[in-house]
Coordinates of N, CA and C and ligand atoms in Angstrom, one line a residue:
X1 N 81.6 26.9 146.1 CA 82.0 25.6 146.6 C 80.7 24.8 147.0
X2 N 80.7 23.6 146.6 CA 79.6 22.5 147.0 C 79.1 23.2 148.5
X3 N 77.7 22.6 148.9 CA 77.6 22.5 150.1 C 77.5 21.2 151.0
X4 N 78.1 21.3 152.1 CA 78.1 20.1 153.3 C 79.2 19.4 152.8
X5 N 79.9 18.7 153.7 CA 81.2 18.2 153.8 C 81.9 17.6 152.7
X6 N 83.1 17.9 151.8 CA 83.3 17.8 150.5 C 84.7 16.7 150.9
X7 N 85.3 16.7 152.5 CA 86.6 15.2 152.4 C 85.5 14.8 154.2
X8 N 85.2 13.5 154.0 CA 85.2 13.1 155.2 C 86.4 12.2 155.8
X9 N 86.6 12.4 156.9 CA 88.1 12.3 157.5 C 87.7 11.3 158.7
X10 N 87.8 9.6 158.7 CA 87.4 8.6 159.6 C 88.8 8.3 160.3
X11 N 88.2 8.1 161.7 CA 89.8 7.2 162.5 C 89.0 5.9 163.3
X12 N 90.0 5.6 163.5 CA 89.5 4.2 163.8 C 89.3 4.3 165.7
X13 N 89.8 5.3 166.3 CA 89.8 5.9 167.4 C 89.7 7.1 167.8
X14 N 89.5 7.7 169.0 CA 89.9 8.9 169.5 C 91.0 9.3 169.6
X15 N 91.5 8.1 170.0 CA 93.1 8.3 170.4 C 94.3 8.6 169.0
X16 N 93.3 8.4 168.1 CA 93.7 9.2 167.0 C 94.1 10.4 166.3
X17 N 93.0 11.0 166.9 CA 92.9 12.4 166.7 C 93.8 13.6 167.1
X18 N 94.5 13.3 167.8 CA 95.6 14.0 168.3 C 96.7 14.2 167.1
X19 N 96.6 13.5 166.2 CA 97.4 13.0 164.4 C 96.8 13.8 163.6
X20 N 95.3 13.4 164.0 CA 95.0 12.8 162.7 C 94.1 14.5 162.5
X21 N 94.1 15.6 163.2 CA 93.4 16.5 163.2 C 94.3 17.5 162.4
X22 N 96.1 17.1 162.4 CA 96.6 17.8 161.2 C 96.2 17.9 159.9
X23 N 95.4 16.9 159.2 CA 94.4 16.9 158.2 C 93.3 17.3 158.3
X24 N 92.7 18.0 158.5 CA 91.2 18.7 159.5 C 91.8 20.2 159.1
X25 N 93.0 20.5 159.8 CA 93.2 22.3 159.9 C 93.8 22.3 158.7
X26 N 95.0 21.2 158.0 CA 95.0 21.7 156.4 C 94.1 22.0 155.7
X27 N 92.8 21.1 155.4 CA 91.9 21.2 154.8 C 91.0 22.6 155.2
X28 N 90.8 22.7 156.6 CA 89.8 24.4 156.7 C 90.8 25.3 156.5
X29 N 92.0 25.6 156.8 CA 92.8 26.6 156.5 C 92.4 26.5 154.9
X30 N 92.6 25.7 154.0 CA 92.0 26.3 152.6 C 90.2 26.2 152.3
X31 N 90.2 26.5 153.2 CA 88.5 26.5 153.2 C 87.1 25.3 152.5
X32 N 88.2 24.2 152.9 CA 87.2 22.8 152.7 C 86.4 22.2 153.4
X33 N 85.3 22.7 153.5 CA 84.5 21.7 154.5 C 84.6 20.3 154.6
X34 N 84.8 19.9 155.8 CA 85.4 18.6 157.0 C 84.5 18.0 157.4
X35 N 83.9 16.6 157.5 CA 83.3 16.0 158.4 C 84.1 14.6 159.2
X36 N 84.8 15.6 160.7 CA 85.5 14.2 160.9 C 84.6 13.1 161.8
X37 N 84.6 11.9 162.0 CA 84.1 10.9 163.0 C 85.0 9.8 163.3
X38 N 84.5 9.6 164.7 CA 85.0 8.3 164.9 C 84.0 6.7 164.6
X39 N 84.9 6.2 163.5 CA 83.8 5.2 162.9 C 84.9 4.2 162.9
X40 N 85.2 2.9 163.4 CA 86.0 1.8 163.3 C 85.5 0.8 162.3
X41 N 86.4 0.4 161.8 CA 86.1 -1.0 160.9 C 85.7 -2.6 161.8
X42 N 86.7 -2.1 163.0 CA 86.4 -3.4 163.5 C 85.2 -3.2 164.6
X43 N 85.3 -2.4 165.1 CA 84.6 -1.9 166.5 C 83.1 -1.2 165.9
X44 N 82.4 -0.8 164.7 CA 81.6 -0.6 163.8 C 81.0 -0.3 162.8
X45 N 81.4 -1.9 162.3 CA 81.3 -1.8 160.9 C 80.0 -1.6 160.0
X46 N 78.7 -1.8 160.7 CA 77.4 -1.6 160.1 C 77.4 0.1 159.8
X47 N 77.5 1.0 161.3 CA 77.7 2.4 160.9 C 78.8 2.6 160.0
X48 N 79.6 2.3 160.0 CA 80.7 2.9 159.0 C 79.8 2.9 157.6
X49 N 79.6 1.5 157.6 CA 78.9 1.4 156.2 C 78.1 2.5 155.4
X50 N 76.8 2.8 156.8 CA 76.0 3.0 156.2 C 76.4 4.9 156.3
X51 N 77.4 5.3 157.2 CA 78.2 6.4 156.9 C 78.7 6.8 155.4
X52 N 79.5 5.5 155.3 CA 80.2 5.8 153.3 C 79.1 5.9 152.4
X53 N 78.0 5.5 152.2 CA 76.9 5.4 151.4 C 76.2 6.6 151.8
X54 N 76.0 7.2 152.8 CA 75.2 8.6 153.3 C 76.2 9.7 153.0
X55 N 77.1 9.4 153.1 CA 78.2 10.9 152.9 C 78.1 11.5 151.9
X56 N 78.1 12.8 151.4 CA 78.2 13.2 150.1 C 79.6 13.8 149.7
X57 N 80.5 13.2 150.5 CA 82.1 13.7 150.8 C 82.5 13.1 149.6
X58 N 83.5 13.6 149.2 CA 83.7 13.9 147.4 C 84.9 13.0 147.7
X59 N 86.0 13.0 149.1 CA 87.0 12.1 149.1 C 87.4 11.5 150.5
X60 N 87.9 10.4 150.6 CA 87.6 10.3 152.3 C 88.9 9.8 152.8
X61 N 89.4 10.1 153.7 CA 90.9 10.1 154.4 C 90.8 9.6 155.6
X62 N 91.4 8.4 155.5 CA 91.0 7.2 156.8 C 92.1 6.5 157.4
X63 N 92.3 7.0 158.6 CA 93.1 7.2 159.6 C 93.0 5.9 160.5
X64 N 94.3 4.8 160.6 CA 93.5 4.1 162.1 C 95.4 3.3 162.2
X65 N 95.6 3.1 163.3 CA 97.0 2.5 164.2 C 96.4 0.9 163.7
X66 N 97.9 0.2 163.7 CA 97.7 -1.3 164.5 C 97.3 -2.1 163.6
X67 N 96.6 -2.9 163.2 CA 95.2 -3.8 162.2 C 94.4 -2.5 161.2
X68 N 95.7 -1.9 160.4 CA 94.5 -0.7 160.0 C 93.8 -1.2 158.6
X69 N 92.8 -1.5 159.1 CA 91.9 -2.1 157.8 C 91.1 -1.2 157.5
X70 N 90.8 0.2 158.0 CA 89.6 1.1 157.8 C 89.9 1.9 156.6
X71 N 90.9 1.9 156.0 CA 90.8 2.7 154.2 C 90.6 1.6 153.8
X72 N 91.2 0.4 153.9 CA 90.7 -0.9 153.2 C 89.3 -1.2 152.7
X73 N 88.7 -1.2 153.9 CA 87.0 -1.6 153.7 C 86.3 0.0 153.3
X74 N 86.2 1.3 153.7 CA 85.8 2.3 153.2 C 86.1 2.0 151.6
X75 N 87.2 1.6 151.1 CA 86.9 1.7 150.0 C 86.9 0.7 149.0
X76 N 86.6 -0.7 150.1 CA 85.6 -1.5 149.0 C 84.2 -1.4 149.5
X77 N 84.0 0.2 149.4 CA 82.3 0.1 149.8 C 82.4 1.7 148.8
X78 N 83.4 2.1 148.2 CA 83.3 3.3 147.3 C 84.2 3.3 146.2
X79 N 83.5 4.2 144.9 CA 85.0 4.1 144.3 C 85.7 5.2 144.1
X80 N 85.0 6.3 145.0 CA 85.4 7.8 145.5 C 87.1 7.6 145.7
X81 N 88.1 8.6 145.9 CA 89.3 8.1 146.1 C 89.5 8.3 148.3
X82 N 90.1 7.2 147.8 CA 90.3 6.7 149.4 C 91.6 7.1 149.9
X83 N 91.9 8.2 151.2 CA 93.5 8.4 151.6 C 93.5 7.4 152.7
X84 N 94.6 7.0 152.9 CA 95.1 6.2 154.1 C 96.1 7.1 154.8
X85 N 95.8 6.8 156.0 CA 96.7 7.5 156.9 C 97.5 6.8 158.1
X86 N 97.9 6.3 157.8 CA 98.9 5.2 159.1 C 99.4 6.0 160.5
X87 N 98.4 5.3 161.4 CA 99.4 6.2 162.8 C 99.9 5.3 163.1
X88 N 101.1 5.8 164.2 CA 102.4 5.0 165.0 C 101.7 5.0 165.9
X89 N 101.3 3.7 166.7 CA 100.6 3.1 167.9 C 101.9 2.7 169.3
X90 N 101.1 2.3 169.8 CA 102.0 1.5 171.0 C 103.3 0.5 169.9
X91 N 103.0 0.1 169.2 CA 104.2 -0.9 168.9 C 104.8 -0.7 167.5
X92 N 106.0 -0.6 167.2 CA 106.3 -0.8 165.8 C 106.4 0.5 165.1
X93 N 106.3 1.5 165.7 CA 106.3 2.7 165.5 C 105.2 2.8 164.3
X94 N 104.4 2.6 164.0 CA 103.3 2.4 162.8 C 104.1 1.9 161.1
X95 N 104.7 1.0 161.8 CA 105.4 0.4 160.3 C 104.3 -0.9 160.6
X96 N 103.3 -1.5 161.7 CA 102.3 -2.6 160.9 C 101.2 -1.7 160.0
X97 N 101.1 -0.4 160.4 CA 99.8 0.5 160.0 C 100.0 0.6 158.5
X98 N 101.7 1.0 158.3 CA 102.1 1.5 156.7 C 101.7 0.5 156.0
X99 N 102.0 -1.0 156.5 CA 102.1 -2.4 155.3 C 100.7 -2.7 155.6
X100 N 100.0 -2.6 156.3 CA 98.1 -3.0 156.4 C 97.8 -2.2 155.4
X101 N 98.0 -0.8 155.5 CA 97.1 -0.2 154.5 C 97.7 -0.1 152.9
X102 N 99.0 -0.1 152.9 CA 99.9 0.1 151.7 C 99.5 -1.7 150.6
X103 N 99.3 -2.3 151.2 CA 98.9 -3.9 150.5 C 97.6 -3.9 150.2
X104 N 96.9 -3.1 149.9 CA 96.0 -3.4 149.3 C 95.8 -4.5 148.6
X105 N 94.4 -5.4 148.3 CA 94.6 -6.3 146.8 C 94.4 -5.7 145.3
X106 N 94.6 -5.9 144.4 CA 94.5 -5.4 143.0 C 93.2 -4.9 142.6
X107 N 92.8 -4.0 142.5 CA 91.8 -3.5 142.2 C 90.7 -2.6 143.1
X108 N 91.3 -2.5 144.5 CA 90.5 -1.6 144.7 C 91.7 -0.8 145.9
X109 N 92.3 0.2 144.8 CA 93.1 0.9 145.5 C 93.0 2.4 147.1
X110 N 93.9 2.4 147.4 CA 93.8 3.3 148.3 C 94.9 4.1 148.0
X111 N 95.2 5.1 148.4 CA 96.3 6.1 148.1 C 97.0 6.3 149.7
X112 N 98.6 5.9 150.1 CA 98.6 5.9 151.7 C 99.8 6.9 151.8
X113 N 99.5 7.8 152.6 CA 100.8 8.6 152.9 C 101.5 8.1 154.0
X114 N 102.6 9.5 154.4 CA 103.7 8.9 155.2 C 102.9 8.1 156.9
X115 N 103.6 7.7 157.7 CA 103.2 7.5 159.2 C 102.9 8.6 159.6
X116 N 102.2 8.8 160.2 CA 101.3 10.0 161.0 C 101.7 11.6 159.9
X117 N 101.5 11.1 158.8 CA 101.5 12.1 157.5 C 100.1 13.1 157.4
X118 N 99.7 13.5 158.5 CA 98.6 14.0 158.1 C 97.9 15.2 157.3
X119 N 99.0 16.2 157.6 CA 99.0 17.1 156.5 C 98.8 16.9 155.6
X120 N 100.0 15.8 154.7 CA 99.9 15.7 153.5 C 98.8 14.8 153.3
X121 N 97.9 14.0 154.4 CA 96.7 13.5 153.6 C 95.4 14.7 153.4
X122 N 95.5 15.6 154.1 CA 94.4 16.9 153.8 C 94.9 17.9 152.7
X123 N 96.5 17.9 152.1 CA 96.9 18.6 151.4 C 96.4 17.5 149.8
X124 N 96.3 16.2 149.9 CA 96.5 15.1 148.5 C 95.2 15.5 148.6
X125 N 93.9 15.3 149.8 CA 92.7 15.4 149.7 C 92.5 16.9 149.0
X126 N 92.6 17.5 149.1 CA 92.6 19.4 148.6 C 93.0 19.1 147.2
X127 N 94.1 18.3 146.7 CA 94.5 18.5 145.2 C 93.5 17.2 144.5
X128 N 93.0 16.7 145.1 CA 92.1 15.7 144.3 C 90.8 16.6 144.1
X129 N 90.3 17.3 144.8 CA 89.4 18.2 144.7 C 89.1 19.9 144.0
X130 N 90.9 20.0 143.8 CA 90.9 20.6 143.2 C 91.3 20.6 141.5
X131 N 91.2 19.7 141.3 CA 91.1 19.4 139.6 C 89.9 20.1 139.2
X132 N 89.1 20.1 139.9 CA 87.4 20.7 139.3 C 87.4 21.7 140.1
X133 N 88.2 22.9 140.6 CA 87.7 23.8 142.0 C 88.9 24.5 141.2
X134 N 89.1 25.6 140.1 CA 89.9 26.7 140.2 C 90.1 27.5 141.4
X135 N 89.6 27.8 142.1 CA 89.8 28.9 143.5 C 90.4 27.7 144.4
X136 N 90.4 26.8 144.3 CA 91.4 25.6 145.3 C 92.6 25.4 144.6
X137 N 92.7 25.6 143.6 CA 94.1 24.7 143.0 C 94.8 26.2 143.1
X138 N 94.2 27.4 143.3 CA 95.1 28.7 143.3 C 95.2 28.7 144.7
X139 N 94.5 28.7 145.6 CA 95.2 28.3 147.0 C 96.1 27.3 147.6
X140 N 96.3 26.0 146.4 CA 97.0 25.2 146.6 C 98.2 25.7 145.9
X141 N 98.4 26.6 145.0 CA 99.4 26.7 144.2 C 100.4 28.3 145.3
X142 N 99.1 28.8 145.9 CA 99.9 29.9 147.2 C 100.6 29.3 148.4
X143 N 99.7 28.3 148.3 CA 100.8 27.7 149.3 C 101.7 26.7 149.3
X144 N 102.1 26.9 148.4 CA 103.0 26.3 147.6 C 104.3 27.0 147.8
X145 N 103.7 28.1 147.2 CA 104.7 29.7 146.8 C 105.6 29.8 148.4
X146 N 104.4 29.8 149.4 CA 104.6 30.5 150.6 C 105.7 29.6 151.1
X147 N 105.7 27.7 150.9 CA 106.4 27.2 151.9 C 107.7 27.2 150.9
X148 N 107.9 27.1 149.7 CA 108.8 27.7 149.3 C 109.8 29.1 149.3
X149 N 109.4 30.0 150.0 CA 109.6 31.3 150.9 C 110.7 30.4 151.9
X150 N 109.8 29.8 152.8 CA 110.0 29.4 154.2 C 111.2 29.4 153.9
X151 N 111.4 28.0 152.8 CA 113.1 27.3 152.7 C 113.9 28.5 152.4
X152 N 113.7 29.2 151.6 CA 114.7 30.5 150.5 C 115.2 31.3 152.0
X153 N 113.9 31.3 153.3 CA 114.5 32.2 153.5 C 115.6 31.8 155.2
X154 N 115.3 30.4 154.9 CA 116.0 29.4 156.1 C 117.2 30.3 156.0
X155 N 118.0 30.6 157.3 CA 119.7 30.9 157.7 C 119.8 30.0 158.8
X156 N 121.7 29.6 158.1 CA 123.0 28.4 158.9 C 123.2 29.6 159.4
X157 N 123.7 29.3 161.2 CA 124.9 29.7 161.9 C 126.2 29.8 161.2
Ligands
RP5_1 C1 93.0 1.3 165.9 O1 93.5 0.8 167.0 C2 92.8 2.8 166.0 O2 92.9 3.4 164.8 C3 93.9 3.2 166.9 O3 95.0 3.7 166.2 C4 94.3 1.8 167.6 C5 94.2 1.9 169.1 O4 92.9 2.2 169.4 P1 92.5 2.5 171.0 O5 92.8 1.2 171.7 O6 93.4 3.6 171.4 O7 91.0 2.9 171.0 O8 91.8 0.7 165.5

């Protein structure tokens, strides 16, 4: 596996990370090295910048509540694939987060999972990386197996 961080994982807060860190233990539980930070679009945009341009992170998963413009601008500054991750803030339950980041304009897309979906943005990040990574796409394909177990072996009262 590559060395130094292969998904970098941005929020737009701290107060994010209580979410947004379900994408962090998906991704090391299959053994992907993580670089998470707190980098804002609105609150700093020069570092962010010059973070996307320095990263050598293969896919970047960008987390932020409210006005979430931060998958938006990360990836009109890459054409690496961009995850969106919408959290539920103080208002609206994160349905402004879904439609900020889900509207993209034509051409420079983002990929957005569910409201506070964060798993599945560390699990989409893992399968985008594992197109080129045999020993990831077989960890992806075990755990697959396994949560398929889980259901089979669900019992009703
Ligand atoms: C967004 O504003 C962040 O992503 C966060 O979800 C929201 C609130 O941020 P704080 O006021 O908690 O720092 O930029």
């Amino acid at each position: 596996m590559a060395a130094g961080p292969q998904v970098a994982i941005l929020m737009g807060s701290k107060s994010d990370w209580e979410v947004v860190k379900g994408a962090r233990d998906a991704l090391t539980s299959l053994g992907v090295a993580v670089d998470s930070r707190v980098l804002s679009a609105h609150r700093a945009p020069g570092p962010l910048h010059e973070y996307v341009n320095a990263s050598p992170a293969k896919v970047f998963i960008c987390a932020a509540g409210g006005a979430a413009h931060l998958a938006g601008v990360v990836a009109s500054f890459t054409t690496r694939p961009v995850i969106a991750l919408p959290i539920a803030g103080k208002y609206m339950d994160g349905l402004d987060s879904l439609l900020a980041m889900v509207q993209m304009p034509k051409g420079v897309p983002v990929a957005t999972v569910a409201i506070n979906g964060a798993g599945n943005a560390g699990l989409l990040a893992a399968q985008i990386l594992a197109v080129a990574d045999a020993g990831l796409a077989k960890k992806l394909q075990d755990h697959r197996a396994s949560e398929m177990q889980k259901v089979l072996a669900e019992k009703l009262e």
